[in-house]
Structure formats: structure tokens, C-alpha cells
Amino acid sequence: MQGFIDESKARGLVVACTVADPRALNDSRKALHALRANGQRRIHFTKESDPRRRKICSTICELELTVAVYDTTSIRDARRSRQAALDAVVLDLSRLAATRLTIEQDDSLIAADRAYLYSAVRRHGIPDLAYYHCRPQEEPLLWVSDAVVWCYAKGGEWRRRVEPIIGSITTVRA
């Protein structure tokens, strides 16, 4: 299994981790690439119109993927909030014997993420988990996490649209 992380900071940190069986990656990537508008390098949910958002939600809910949501909004400290979310993700990925974790790249967080993940993967007994940061245009599965976390944070109709793909929601506490 492989995980793909993106987050929303709109009302505190919420992280989405799309989990995929490697055998489903090629078909999922092709379907996601087909959703891009002409000239678009990636899907970024905040920049899409509502009709496009609805179409994207419908398509991602048909893919062979599951998304885990980690809500850390009760943790006020941004650094601790991110660490707690990453820890919860790694714990869940250890239960799936995941081999790879891809995180949407934020240059200001790479060093801190790597340092924290180094200890988390060992603490949770999954030292062979490879973790990478990459730009969203380089990995379409990050677009799923982006869409789901946006919808989850927005709530209401949007959260209902992605419920079929959400496998779990974890409230993370410090």
C-alpha cells in the first residue's frame, strides 16, 4: 500500500491521506489526468468552479482508493499539530504494511517532516516505509487528498460528496 498526504489549514490542521494499492495506481492516475482542464498542470480544489468540483468528487469516489482524514483542529500549536497528524498517519500505514508515503511539498516543512518521520516510522515498527515530498503536479494522487481535505473542511454538501471514499476519520489529540 501507498499513502499520499495533503492538508487544509483553513480552520486548524486537517490532513487527508489517500491510500492506494500499487496495482490501482496507473488507472487512478489516468482518470485523474483526464479530469484536468486544458492547460491545467494539476487539479487544485480551491481554484475549481463548483460544477468542476462536483465532477471531480464523483470521479474520485469511483476510483479504487480510500482516504483517511486526521482532524487535529483541537491542537493549537502548529508544529505539534503537524507532528501528531504525521504520527497518526504512520501508525495507520504501519497496520497496512505500507511501503511508501508521499507528502505534498511545502519547502518550509521538509526538514522538520523528515526529522519527525525518521523517528515515527521506527517507533511504529515500519522502518522500511519510504517517505517523499513532491510537488502536486508530479503526483496526481495528491489531488485526491487535496479534494477530500477541502471538502471535509468545508463541510455540508461538500463533505457528503466525498463520504463514499472516506474510510476513516480520526480526531487527533495532543
PDB file of C-alpha atoms in Angstrom:
ATOM      1  CA  MET A   1       0.000   0.000   0.000  1.00  0.00           C
ATOM      2  CA  GLN A   2       0.996   3.599  -0.554  1.00  0.00           C
ATOM      3  CA  GLY A   3      -0.166   6.835   1.100  1.00  0.00           C
ATOM      4  CA  PHE A   4      -0.487  10.361  -0.319  1.00  0.00           C
ATOM      5  CA  ILE A   5      -0.887  13.330   2.060  1.00  0.00           C
ATOM      6  CA  ASP A   6      -2.242  16.837   1.680  1.00  0.00           C
ATOM      7  CA  GLU A   7      -3.690  19.180   4.287  1.00  0.00           C
ATOM      8  CA  SER A   8      -6.010  22.083   4.902  1.00  0.00           C
ATOM      9  CA  LYS A   9      -5.183  24.829   7.373  1.00  0.00           C
ATOM     10  CA  ALA A  10      -8.443  26.753   6.877  1.00  0.00           C
ATOM     11  CA  ARG A  11      -9.762  26.188  10.424  1.00  0.00           C
ATOM     12  CA  GLY A  12      -6.831  24.406  12.011  1.00  0.00           C
ATOM     13  CA  LEU A  13      -4.901  21.496  10.553  1.00  0.00           C
ATOM     14  CA  VAL A  14      -6.803  18.681   8.868  1.00  0.00           C
ATOM     15  CA  VAL A  15      -4.795  16.074   6.954  1.00  0.00           C
ATOM     16  CA  ALA A  16      -6.058  13.647   4.322  1.00  0.00           C
ATOM     17  CA  CYS A  17      -4.102  10.532   3.396  1.00  0.00           C
ATOM     18  CA  THR A  18      -5.209   8.749   0.240  1.00  0.00           C
ATOM     19  CA  VAL A  19      -4.323   5.066   0.442  1.00  0.00           C
ATOM     20  CA  ALA A  20      -3.895   3.027  -2.710  1.00  0.00           C
ATOM     21  CA  ASP A  21      -2.899  -0.467  -3.656  1.00  0.00           C
ATOM     22  CA  PRO A  22       0.014  -0.122  -6.110  1.00  0.00           C
ATOM     23  CA  ARG A  23      -1.966  -2.184  -8.641  1.00  0.00           C
ATOM     24  CA  ALA A  24      -4.601   0.589  -8.810  1.00  0.00           C
ATOM     25  CA  LEU A  25      -2.167   3.488  -9.233  1.00  0.00           C
ATOM     26  CA  ASN A  26      -1.916   3.571 -13.027  1.00  0.00           C
ATOM     27  CA  ASP A  27      -5.687   3.517 -13.599  1.00  0.00           C
ATOM     28  CA  SER A  28      -6.229   6.139 -10.893  1.00  0.00           C
ATOM     29  CA  ARG A  29      -3.543   8.419 -12.308  1.00  0.00           C
ATOM     30  CA  LYS A  30      -5.021   8.149 -15.821  1.00  0.00           C
ATOM     31  CA  ALA A  31      -8.505   9.015 -14.531  1.00  0.00           C
ATOM     32  CA  LEU A  32      -7.151  11.988 -12.601  1.00  0.00           C
ATOM     33  CA  HIS A  33      -5.124  13.296 -15.539  1.00  0.00           C
ATOM     34  CA  ALA A  34      -8.281  13.111 -17.671  1.00  0.00           C
ATOM     35  CA  LEU A  35     -10.021  15.475 -15.210  1.00  0.00           C
ATOM     36  CA  ARG A  36      -7.597  18.330 -15.841  1.00  0.00           C
ATOM     37  CA  ALA A  37      -8.907  21.246 -17.867  1.00  0.00           C
ATOM     38  CA  ASN A  38      -6.985  22.325 -20.965  1.00  0.00           C
ATOM     39  CA  GLY A  39      -3.663  23.837 -19.953  1.00  0.00           C
ATOM     40  CA  GLN A  40      -4.018  22.729 -16.343  1.00  0.00           C
ATOM     41  CA  ARG A  41      -0.930  21.052 -14.822  1.00  0.00           C
ATOM     42  CA  ARG A  42      -2.800  19.812 -11.784  1.00  0.00           C
ATOM     43  CA  ILE A  43      -6.128  19.899 -10.022  1.00  0.00           C
ATOM     44  CA  HIS A  44      -6.197  22.347  -7.115  1.00  0.00           C
ATOM     45  CA  PHE A  45      -9.610  22.210  -5.500  1.00  0.00           C
ATOM     46  CA  THR A  46      -9.665  25.762  -4.156  1.00  0.00           C
ATOM     47  CA  LYS A  47      -9.299  27.081  -7.708  1.00  0.00           C
ATOM     48  CA  GLU A  48     -12.032  24.948  -9.301  1.00  0.00           C
ATOM     49  CA  SER A  49     -15.598  26.053 -10.032  1.00  0.00           C
ATOM     50  CA  ASP A  50     -18.427  24.318  -8.184  1.00  0.00           C
ATOM     51  CA  PRO A  51     -19.546  22.310 -11.269  1.00  0.00           C
ATOM     52  CA  ARG A  52     -15.965  21.069 -11.757  1.00  0.00           C
ATOM     53  CA  ARG A  53     -15.703  20.267  -8.055  1.00  0.00           C
ATOM     54  CA  ARG A  54     -18.842  18.135  -8.311  1.00  0.00           C
ATOM     55  CA  LYS A  55     -17.446  16.276 -11.321  1.00  0.00           C
ATOM     56  CA  ILE A  56     -14.097  15.709  -9.609  1.00  0.00           C
ATOM     57  CA  CYS A  57     -15.805  14.416  -6.460  1.00  0.00           C
ATOM     58  CA  SER A  58     -17.920  11.987  -8.485  1.00  0.00           C
ATOM     59  CA  THR A  59     -14.885  10.675 -10.336  1.00  0.00           C
ATOM     60  CA  ILE A  60     -12.629  10.219  -7.314  1.00  0.00           C
ATOM     61  CA  CYS A  61     -15.365   8.363  -5.464  1.00  0.00           C
ATOM     62  CA  GLU A  62     -15.365   5.787  -8.281  1.00  0.00           C
ATOM     63  CA  LEU A  63     -11.626   5.086  -8.007  1.00  0.00           C
ATOM     64  CA  GLU A  64     -10.178   2.156  -6.067  1.00  0.00           C
ATOM     65  CA  LEU A  65      -8.881   4.390  -3.297  1.00  0.00           C
ATOM     66  CA  THR A  66      -9.605   5.068   0.343  1.00  0.00           C
ATOM     67  CA  VAL A  67      -8.936   8.301   2.192  1.00  0.00           C
ATOM     68  CA  ALA A  68      -8.231   8.630   5.900  1.00  0.00           C
ATOM     69  CA  VAL A  69      -8.888  12.034   7.464  1.00  0.00           C
ATOM     70  CA  TYR A  70      -6.974  13.241  10.523  1.00  0.00           C
ATOM     71  CA  ASP A  71      -8.525  16.200  12.300  1.00  0.00           C
ATOM     72  CA  THR A  72      -6.059  17.990  14.601  1.00  0.00           C
ATOM     73  CA  THR A  73      -8.037  21.208  14.985  1.00  0.00           C
ATOM     74  CA  SER A  74      -8.102  20.831  18.781  1.00  0.00           C
ATOM     75  CA  ILE A  75      -4.290  21.179  18.909  1.00  0.00           C
ATOM     76  CA  ARG A  76      -3.388  24.873  18.884  1.00  0.00           C
ATOM     77  CA  ASP A  77       0.375  24.614  18.319  1.00  0.00           C
ATOM     78  CA  ALA A  78       1.024  24.282  14.545  1.00  0.00           C
ATOM     79  CA  ARG A  79       4.221  22.232  14.894  1.00  0.00           C
ATOM     80  CA  ARG A  80       2.713  19.834  17.420  1.00  0.00           C
ATOM     81  CA  SER A  81      -0.458  19.565  15.339  1.00  0.00           C
ATOM     82  CA  ARG A  82       1.508  18.507  12.252  1.00  0.00           C
ATOM     83  CA  GLN A  83       3.606  16.025  14.210  1.00  0.00           C
ATOM     84  CA  ALA A  84       0.505  14.470  15.766  1.00  0.00           C
ATOM     85  CA  ALA A  85      -1.117  14.119  12.334  1.00  0.00           C
ATOM     86  CA  LEU A  86       2.009  12.560  10.813  1.00  0.00           C
ATOM     87  CA  ASP A  87       2.277  10.189  13.764  1.00  0.00           C
ATOM     88  CA  ALA A  88      -1.337   9.048  13.304  1.00  0.00           C
ATOM     89  CA  VAL A  89      -0.775   8.560   9.562  1.00  0.00           C
ATOM     90  CA  VAL A  90       2.361   6.477  10.120  1.00  0.00           C
ATOM     91  CA  LEU A  91       0.590   4.359  12.749  1.00  0.00           C
ATOM     92  CA  ASP A  92      -2.248   3.604  10.318  1.00  0.00           C
ATOM     93  CA  LEU A  93       0.164   2.916   7.455  1.00  0.00           C
ATOM     94  CA  SER A  94       2.095   0.501   9.694  1.00  0.00           C
ATOM     95  CA  ARG A  95      -1.107  -1.522  10.134  1.00  0.00           C
ATOM     96  CA  LEU A  96      -1.360  -1.752   6.334  1.00  0.00           C
ATOM     97  CA  ALA A  97       2.325  -2.637   5.874  1.00  0.00           C
ATOM     98  CA  ALA A  98       2.625   0.370   3.558  1.00  0.00           C
ATOM     99  CA  THR A  99       5.847   0.830   1.634  1.00  0.00           C
ATOM    100  CA  ARG A 100       5.674   4.471   0.544  1.00  0.00           C
ATOM    101  CA  LEU A 101       4.336   7.804   1.776  1.00  0.00           C
ATOM    102  CA  THR A 102       4.215  10.860  -0.491  1.00  0.00           C
ATOM    103  CA  ILE A 103       3.607  14.269   1.079  1.00  0.00           C
ATOM    104  CA  GLU A 104       2.703  17.427  -0.806  1.00  0.00           C
ATOM    105  CA  GLN A 105       5.828  19.545  -0.720  1.00  0.00           C
ATOM    106  CA  ASP A 106       5.957  22.660   1.421  1.00  0.00           C
ATOM    107  CA  ASP A 107       9.594  23.745   1.313  1.00  0.00           C
ATOM    108  CA  SER A 108       9.396  25.307   4.779  1.00  0.00           C
ATOM    109  CA  LEU A 109       8.357  21.965   6.348  1.00  0.00           C
ATOM    110  CA  ILE A 110      10.548  19.387   4.605  1.00  0.00           C
ATOM    111  CA  ALA A 111      13.380  19.268   7.158  1.00  0.00           C
ATOM    112  CA  ALA A 112      11.037  19.118  10.156  1.00  0.00           C
ATOM    113  CA  ASP A 113       8.856  16.462   8.494  1.00  0.00           C
ATOM    114  CA  ARG A 114      11.846  14.277   7.659  1.00  0.00           C
ATOM    115  CA  ALA A 115      13.238  14.518  11.176  1.00  0.00           C
ATOM    116  CA  TYR A 116       9.887  13.638  12.706  1.00  0.00           C
ATOM    117  CA  LEU A 117       9.101  10.848  10.231  1.00  0.00           C
ATOM    118  CA  TYR A 118      12.509   9.279  10.835  1.00  0.00           C
ATOM    119  CA  SER A 119      11.576   8.609  14.451  1.00  0.00           C
ATOM    120  CA  ALA A 120       7.881   7.874  13.810  1.00  0.00           C
ATOM    121  CA  VAL A 121       8.494   5.068  11.317  1.00  0.00           C
ATOM    122  CA  ARG A 122      10.820   3.367  13.779  1.00  0.00           C
ATOM    123  CA  ARG A 123       8.536   3.910  16.766  1.00  0.00           C
ATOM    124  CA  HIS A 124       5.634   2.310  14.889  1.00  0.00           C
ATOM    125  CA  GLY A 125       7.683  -0.612  13.601  1.00  0.00           C
ATOM    126  CA  ILE A 126       7.712   0.301   9.918  1.00  0.00           C
ATOM    127  CA  PRO A 127      11.330   1.387   9.304  1.00  0.00           C
ATOM    128  CA  ASP A 128      11.146   0.378   5.630  1.00  0.00           C
ATOM    129  CA  LEU A 129       8.451   2.971   4.879  1.00  0.00           C
ATOM    130  CA  ALA A 130       9.950   5.318   2.302  1.00  0.00           C
ATOM    131  CA  TYR A 131       8.689   8.893   2.540  1.00  0.00           C
ATOM    132  CA  TYR A 132       8.983  11.626  -0.040  1.00  0.00           C
ATOM    133  CA  HIS A 133       7.909  15.203  -0.567  1.00  0.00           C
ATOM    134  CA  CYS A 134       6.863  16.170  -4.059  1.00  0.00           C
ATOM    135  CA  ARG A 135       5.060  18.947  -5.863  1.00  0.00           C
ATOM    136  CA  PRO A 136       1.391  18.278  -6.616  1.00  0.00           C
ATOM    137  CA  GLN A 137       1.849  18.424 -10.387  1.00  0.00           C
ATOM    138  CA  GLU A 138       4.260  15.468 -10.033  1.00  0.00           C
ATOM    139  CA  GLU A 139       1.789  13.122  -8.308  1.00  0.00           C
ATOM    140  CA  PRO A 140      -1.930  13.045  -9.219  1.00  0.00           C
ATOM    141  CA  LEU A 141      -2.872  11.022  -6.130  1.00  0.00           C
ATOM    142  CA  LEU A 142      -2.113  14.136  -4.090  1.00  0.00           C
ATOM    143  CA  TRP A 143      -5.050  15.762  -5.923  1.00  0.00           C
ATOM    144  CA  VAL A 144      -7.418  13.269  -4.303  1.00  0.00           C
ATOM    145  CA  SER A 145      -6.170  14.192  -0.832  1.00  0.00           C
ATOM    146  CA  ASP A 146      -6.440  17.881  -1.763  1.00  0.00           C
ATOM    147  CA  ALA A 147     -10.060  17.463  -2.884  1.00  0.00           C
ATOM    148  CA  VAL A 148     -11.134  15.360   0.084  1.00  0.00           C
ATOM    149  CA  VAL A 149      -9.492  17.551   2.719  1.00  0.00           C
ATOM    150  CA  TRP A 150     -11.019  20.666   1.116  1.00  0.00           C
ATOM    151  CA  CYS A 151     -14.479  19.064   1.107  1.00  0.00           C
ATOM    152  CA  TYR A 152     -14.087  17.791   4.659  1.00  0.00           C
ATOM    153  CA  ALA A 153     -13.018  21.216   5.943  1.00  0.00           C
ATOM    154  CA  LYS A 154     -15.819  22.945   4.016  1.00  0.00           C
ATOM    155  CA  GLY A 155     -18.444  20.597   5.483  1.00  0.00           C
ATOM    156  CA  GLY A 156     -22.096  20.301   4.474  1.00  0.00           C
ATOM    157  CA  GLU A 157     -22.821  19.269   0.891  1.00  0.00           C
ATOM    158  CA  TRP A 158     -19.122  19.034   0.065  1.00  0.00           C
ATOM    159  CA  ARG A 159     -18.332  16.639   2.888  1.00  0.00           C
ATOM    160  CA  ARG A 160     -21.287  14.485   1.878  1.00  0.00           C
ATOM    161  CA  ARG A 161     -19.978  14.311  -1.702  1.00  0.00           C
ATOM    162  CA  VAL A 162     -16.724  12.630  -0.604  1.00  0.00           C
ATOM    163  CA  GLU A 163     -18.113  10.415   2.161  1.00  0.00           C
ATOM    164  CA  PRO A 164     -18.038   7.320  -0.099  1.00  0.00           C
ATOM    165  CA  ILE A 165     -14.252   7.488  -0.400  1.00  0.00           C
ATOM    166  CA  ILE A 166     -13.515   8.339   3.254  1.00  0.00           C
ATOM    167  CA  GLY A 167     -12.564   5.153   5.062  1.00  0.00           C
ATOM    168  CA  SER A 168     -11.885   6.712   8.450  1.00  0.00           C
ATOM    169  CA  ILE A 169     -11.939   9.981  10.340  1.00  0.00           C
ATOM    170  CA  THR A 170      -9.598  10.279  13.295  1.00  0.00           C
ATOM    171  CA  THR A 171      -9.729  13.115  15.797  1.00  0.00           C
ATOM    172  CA  VAL A 172      -6.105  13.554  16.795  1.00  0.00           C
ATOM    173  CA  ARG A 173      -5.352  14.979  20.226  1.00  0.00           C
ATOM    174  CA  ALA A 174      -2.010  16.105  21.678  1.00  0.00           C
TER     175      ALA A 174
END
